[in-house]
Coordinates of C-alpha atoms in Angstrom, one line a residue:
S1 CA -40.1 5.7 5.9
Q2 CA -37.3 3.2 5.8
D3 CA -36.8 2.2 9.5
I4 CA -34.9 -1.1 9.6
L5 CA -31.7 -2.0 7.6
R6 CA -30.9 -5.7 7.1
L7 CA -27.4 -6.8 5.9
T8 CA -26.6 -10.4 5.1
Y9 CA -23.1 -11.8 4.8
E10 CA -21.4 -15.0 3.9
L11 CA -18.4 -15.5 6.2
E12 CA -15.6 -18.0 6.4
K13 CA -16.5 -20.5 9.1
A14 CA -17.4 -18.7 12.3
N15 CA -19.2 -19.6 15.5
R16 CA -22.2 -17.8 17.0
E17 CA -20.6 -16.8 20.3
H18 CA -17.6 -15.2 18.5
L19 CA -19.9 -13.2 16.2
G20 CA -22.0 -12.1 19.2
R21 CA -19.0 -10.6 21.0
A22 CA -17.9 -8.8 17.8
L23 CA -21.3 -7.2 17.3
A24 CA -21.5 -6.3 21.0
S25 CA -18.2 -4.4 20.6
L26 CA -19.6 -2.6 17.5
A27 CA -22.6 -1.5 19.6
E28 CA -20.3 -0.1 22.2
D29 CA -18.3 1.9 19.6
G30 CA -21.2 3.0 17.3
F31 CA -22.9 1.6 14.2
R32 CA -22.9 4.6 11.8
Q33 CA -20.1 6.5 13.5
P34 CA -18.4 6.6 16.9
G35 CA -20.9 7.2 19.7
D36 CA -23.9 5.9 17.7
G37 CA -24.2 2.9 19.9
D38 CA -27.7 3.1 21.5
R39 CA -29.6 1.5 18.6
T40 CA -31.5 -1.8 18.7
Y41 CA -29.9 -4.5 16.6
A42 CA -30.5 -8.2 16.0
F43 CA -28.6 -11.0 14.3
S44 CA -28.9 -14.7 13.4
V45 CA -26.4 -17.2 12.3
S46 CA -27.1 -20.1 10.0
E47 CA -25.4 -22.4 7.5
G48 CA -24.4 -20.5 4.3
V49 CA -23.4 -21.7 0.9
K50 CA -20.4 -24.0 0.3
G51 CA -19.9 -24.6 4.0
Q52 CA -19.7 -20.9 4.8
T53 CA -21.5 -19.2 7.7
R54 CA -24.4 -16.8 7.0
L55 CA -24.8 -13.8 9.2
Q56 CA -28.0 -11.8 9.1
F57 CA -27.7 -8.4 10.8
A58 CA -30.6 -6.0 11.3
L59 CA -30.3 -2.5 12.7
V60 CA -33.0 0.0 13.6
I61 CA -32.1 3.1 11.7
A62 CA -35.3 5.0 12.7
H63 CA -35.1 7.3 15.7
E64 CA -35.9 5.4 18.9
K65 CA -37.8 7.6 21.3
K66 CA -37.1 7.8 25.1
D67 CA -40.7 7.2 25.8
R68 CA -44.1 7.6 23.9
S69 CA -44.3 11.3 24.7
D70 CA -40.9 12.0 22.9
R71 CA -41.6 13.8 19.6
S72 CA -38.0 14.2 18.5
S73 CA -36.5 12.5 15.5
A74 CA -32.8 13.6 15.6
N75 CA -31.2 10.2 15.7
R76 CA -32.6 8.8 12.4
I77 CA -30.1 7.4 9.9
P78 CA -31.1 8.1 6.3
A79 CA -31.6 5.0 4.1
E80 CA -29.0 6.3 1.7
I81 CA -26.2 4.4 0.0
D82 CA -23.4 6.4 1.8
D83 CA -24.9 5.6 5.2
V84 CA -25.3 1.9 4.4
R85 CA -21.7 1.8 3.2
A86 CA -20.5 3.5 6.4
I87 CA -22.4 0.9 8.5
D88 CA -21.1 -1.9 6.3
E89 CA -17.5 -0.7 6.6
R90 CA -17.6 -0.4 10.4
L91 CA -19.2 -3.9 10.6
D92 CA -16.6 -5.3 8.3
K93 CA -13.8 -3.8 10.3
V94 CA -15.1 -5.2 13.6
L95 CA -15.5 -8.7 12.1
R96 CA -12.0 -8.7 10.7
G97 CA -10.6 -7.4 13.9
A98 CA -12.2 -10.4 15.6
G99 CA -10.6 -12.8 13.1
I100 CA -13.8 -13.3 11.1
T101 CA -13.5 -12.9 7.4
P102 CA -16.5 -11.7 5.3
V103 CA -16.5 -13.4 1.9
S104 CA -19.5 -11.6 0.3
R105 CA -22.5 -9.5 1.2
Y106 CA -26.0 -9.6 -0.3
P107 CA -27.9 -6.5 -1.3
A108 CA -29.1 -4.4 1.6
E109 CA -32.8 -4.6 2.5
F110 CA -35.1 -2.2 4.2
S111 CA -38.4 -2.5 6.0
S112 CA -40.8 0.0 7.5
G113 CA -42.4 0.4 10.9
P114 CA -43.1 -2.0 13.7
K115 CA -44.6 -4.6 11.4
G116 CA -41.5 -4.4 9.2
L117 CA -39.3 -5.0 12.2
T118 CA -41.3 -8.1 13.2
A119 CA -41.3 -9.4 9.7
T120 CA -37.5 -8.9 9.6
L121 CA -37.0 -10.9 12.8
H122 CA -39.2 -13.7 11.5
A123 CA -37.2 -13.8 8.2
M124 CA -34.0 -14.1 10.2
Q125 CA -35.5 -17.0 12.2
R126 CA -36.3 -19.1 9.2
A127 CA -34.8 -22.6 9.0
G128 CA -34.8 -22.8 12.8
A129 CA -32.1 -20.2 13.4
E130 CA -31.9 -18.5 16.7
V131 CA -32.3 -14.7 16.7
T132 CA -30.6 -12.5 19.2
L133 CA -32.2 -9.1 19.8
S134 CA -30.2 -6.5 21.7
T135 CA -32.0 -3.3 22.7
K136 CA -32.3 -0.5 25.3
T137 CA -36.1 -0.4 25.0
H138 CA -37.9 -1.9 28.0
L139 CA -41.5 -2.5 29.0
R140 CA -41.6 -1.5 32.6
D141 CA -44.3 -3.0 34.9
R142 CA -46.5 -0.5 36.9
P143 CA -48.7 -1.9 39.7
G144 CA -52.3 -1.5 38.7
K145 CA -51.5 0.1 35.4
S146 CA -50.4 -0.9 31.9
G147 CA -46.7 -1.2 31.3
R148 CA -44.6 1.8 30.4
Y149 CA -42.3 1.7 27.3
E150 CA -39.0 3.5 27.8
R151 CA -35.4 3.5 26.8
D152 CA -32.5 3.9 29.1
G153 CA -28.8 3.0 29.3
E154 CA -29.4 -0.6 30.2
R155 CA -29.0 -2.9 27.2
R156 CA -30.9 -6.2 27.4
E157 CA -30.5 -9.3 25.1
V158 CA -33.1 -11.9 24.1
T159 CA -32.0 -15.0 22.2
T160 CA -34.8 -17.2 20.9
K161 CA -36.2 -19.1 17.9
D162 CA -39.7 -18.9 19.2
H163 CA -42.0 -17.1 16.6
K164 CA -44.4 -15.7 19.2
E165 CA -41.6 -14.4 21.4
L166 CA -40.0 -12.6 18.5
T167 CA -43.4 -11.0 17.7
A168 CA -43.7 -9.8 21.2
E169 CA -40.2 -8.4 21.3
G170 CA -40.7 -6.7 18.0
K171 CA -43.8 -4.9 19.4
V172 CA -41.9 -3.7 22.4
V173 CA -39.1 -2.1 20.3
G174 CA -41.6 -0.9 17.7
A175 CA -43.6 1.0 20.3
L176 CA -40.8 3.6 20.5
M177 CA -39.7 3.7 16.9
Q178 CA -40.3 7.1 15.2
T179 CA -41.5 5.7 11.9
R180 CA -42.8 8.9 10.2
Q181 CA -40.6 11.6 8.9
P182 CA -41.9 15.2 9.0
R183 CA -43.5 16.3 5.8
D184 CA -42.0 19.4 4.2
F185 CA -44.5 20.1 1.4
M186 CA -48.2 19.7 0.7
H187 CA -49.9 19.1 -2.6
L188 CA -53.2 21.0 -2.9
L189 CA -55.7 20.9 -5.8
L190 CA -58.1 23.8 -6.6
S191 CA -60.7 22.7 -9.1
G192 CA -63.5 24.6 -11.0
P193 CA -66.4 23.7 -13.3
A194 CA -65.7 23.1 -17.0
N195 CA -67.7 26.1 -18.2
V196 CA -65.9 28.6 -15.9
D197 CA -64.0 31.7 -17.2
R198 CA -60.4 30.5 -17.1
D199 CA -58.8 33.8 -16.4
R200 CA -61.1 34.7 -13.5
F201 CA -60.8 31.2 -12.1
I202 CA -57.0 31.5 -12.0
L203 CA -57.2 35.0 -10.4
A204 CA -59.5 33.6 -7.8
G205 CA -57.0 30.8 -7.0
R206 CA -54.2 33.3 -6.8
D207 CA -56.2 35.5 -4.4
F208 CA -56.9 32.5 -2.2
L209 CA -53.3 31.3 -2.1
R210 CA -51.9 34.8 -1.3
E211 CA -54.3 35.2 1.6
Q212 CA -54.3 31.7 3.0
F213 CA -50.6 30.9 2.8
E214 CA -49.1 34.3 3.4
G215 CA -45.5 33.8 4.6
H216 CA -45.2 30.4 3.0
R217 CA -43.5 29.5 -0.2
Y218 CA -45.7 28.0 -2.8
A219 CA -45.9 27.3 -6.6
Y220 CA -48.8 26.3 -8.8
A221 CA -49.4 25.1 -12.3
V222 CA -52.7 25.4 -14.3
H223 CA -54.1 22.4 -16.0
N224 CA -56.8 22.4 -18.8
R225 CA -56.5 26.2 -19.2
N226 CA -57.3 26.0 -22.9
D227 CA -59.4 22.8 -23.1
L228 CA -62.9 24.2 -22.6
E229 CA -64.4 20.7 -22.3
K230 CA -62.5 19.8 -19.2
H231 CA -62.4 21.1 -15.7
P232 CA -59.6 23.6 -15.1
H233 CA -57.6 23.1 -11.9
L234 CA -54.6 24.4 -10.1
H235 CA -51.9 22.0 -8.8
V236 CA -50.3 23.8 -5.8
I237 CA -47.2 22.8 -3.8
V238 CA -47.0 24.6 -0.4
A239 CA -44.0 24.6 1.9
L240 CA -45.5 23.7 5.3
R241 CA -42.9 25.7 7.3
N242 CA -43.0 29.4 6.9
A243 CA -40.2 32.0 7.1
S244 CA -40.4 32.3 10.9
G245 CA -40.3 28.5 11.3
K246 CA -44.0 27.9 12.1
M247 CA -45.3 24.7 10.7
L248 CA -48.7 24.0 9.1
N249 CA -50.3 20.8 10.2
P250 CA -53.6 20.7 8.2
N251 CA -56.5 18.5 9.2
I252 CA -60.1 17.9 8.0
R253 CA -61.4 21.1 9.5
D254 CA -58.7 23.1 7.7
F255 CA -59.6 21.5 4.4
T256 CA -63.3 22.4 4.9
E257 CA -62.4 26.0 5.8
W258 CA -60.1 26.3 2.8
R259 CA -63.0 25.1 0.5
V260 CA -65.2 27.9 1.9
R261 CA -62.6 30.5 1.5
F262 CA -61.7 29.5 -2.0
A263 CA -65.4 29.6 -3.0
D264 CA -65.6 33.1 -1.4
K265 CA -62.7 34.3 -3.5
A266 CA -64.3 32.7 -6.7
R267 CA -67.6 34.5 -6.0
E268 CA -65.7 37.8 -5.6
R269 CA -64.4 37.2 -9.1
G270 CA -67.9 36.6 -10.4
I271 CA -67.7 32.8 -10.4
P272 CA -70.9 31.3 -8.8
I273 CA -69.5 28.2 -7.1
D274 CA -69.7 26.9 -3.5
R275 CA -67.4 24.7 -1.4

């Protein structure tokens, strides 16, 4: 998943303190839309081209969890062009409102997961630039226990050019990033021996799918149906959520069980195969 957005601008001459205040006001108002102000962001300021000021701005667009037990993902911003444009327009507006003029913007960049966040912070720190990280994620000390990662209403800021400190802060924020999006479909392959009766094999596959995935939408295609020298197989796409909203979450034990059941259906059709 795309979890961190990085935007880089060339600005007319601007100082770091002025930029920091403008970005803080954007955080108060919202990054993607009004009210979307709880996200972790970071920025660095360095010398740009032709005497201009270069601003690098990174925003966590992944859902940031309240704690490690939080399984929601409602606050993710899709890495789509319309969403990037909306963030860019709000950032442009707040900069111009502060008297800072953007001259140009480089192509948007994305990175994935905690490692991607840390790599982004390190990239922003190159050439000795200080990086400011602003977040509502905290690592709370607990006497006699390991620290607890949690998010609350208190925003904290860290400004540093130290590589190790940026790595440590990236790990804190990354601990509560929801970096995986729920899967909607599964790709399943049902394969048979080359010398099998094609028609009976397809019927066995149909029998298995009807029984195993009752209530789920699925579609399949037959490969090598007429090439008798190759193994026939069914490529199956299964919707993991059924009509009542129940979600399949298959694991190794499920796959083993499905092999057994498919072999049973094949033998019922006179095809002597095992799992």
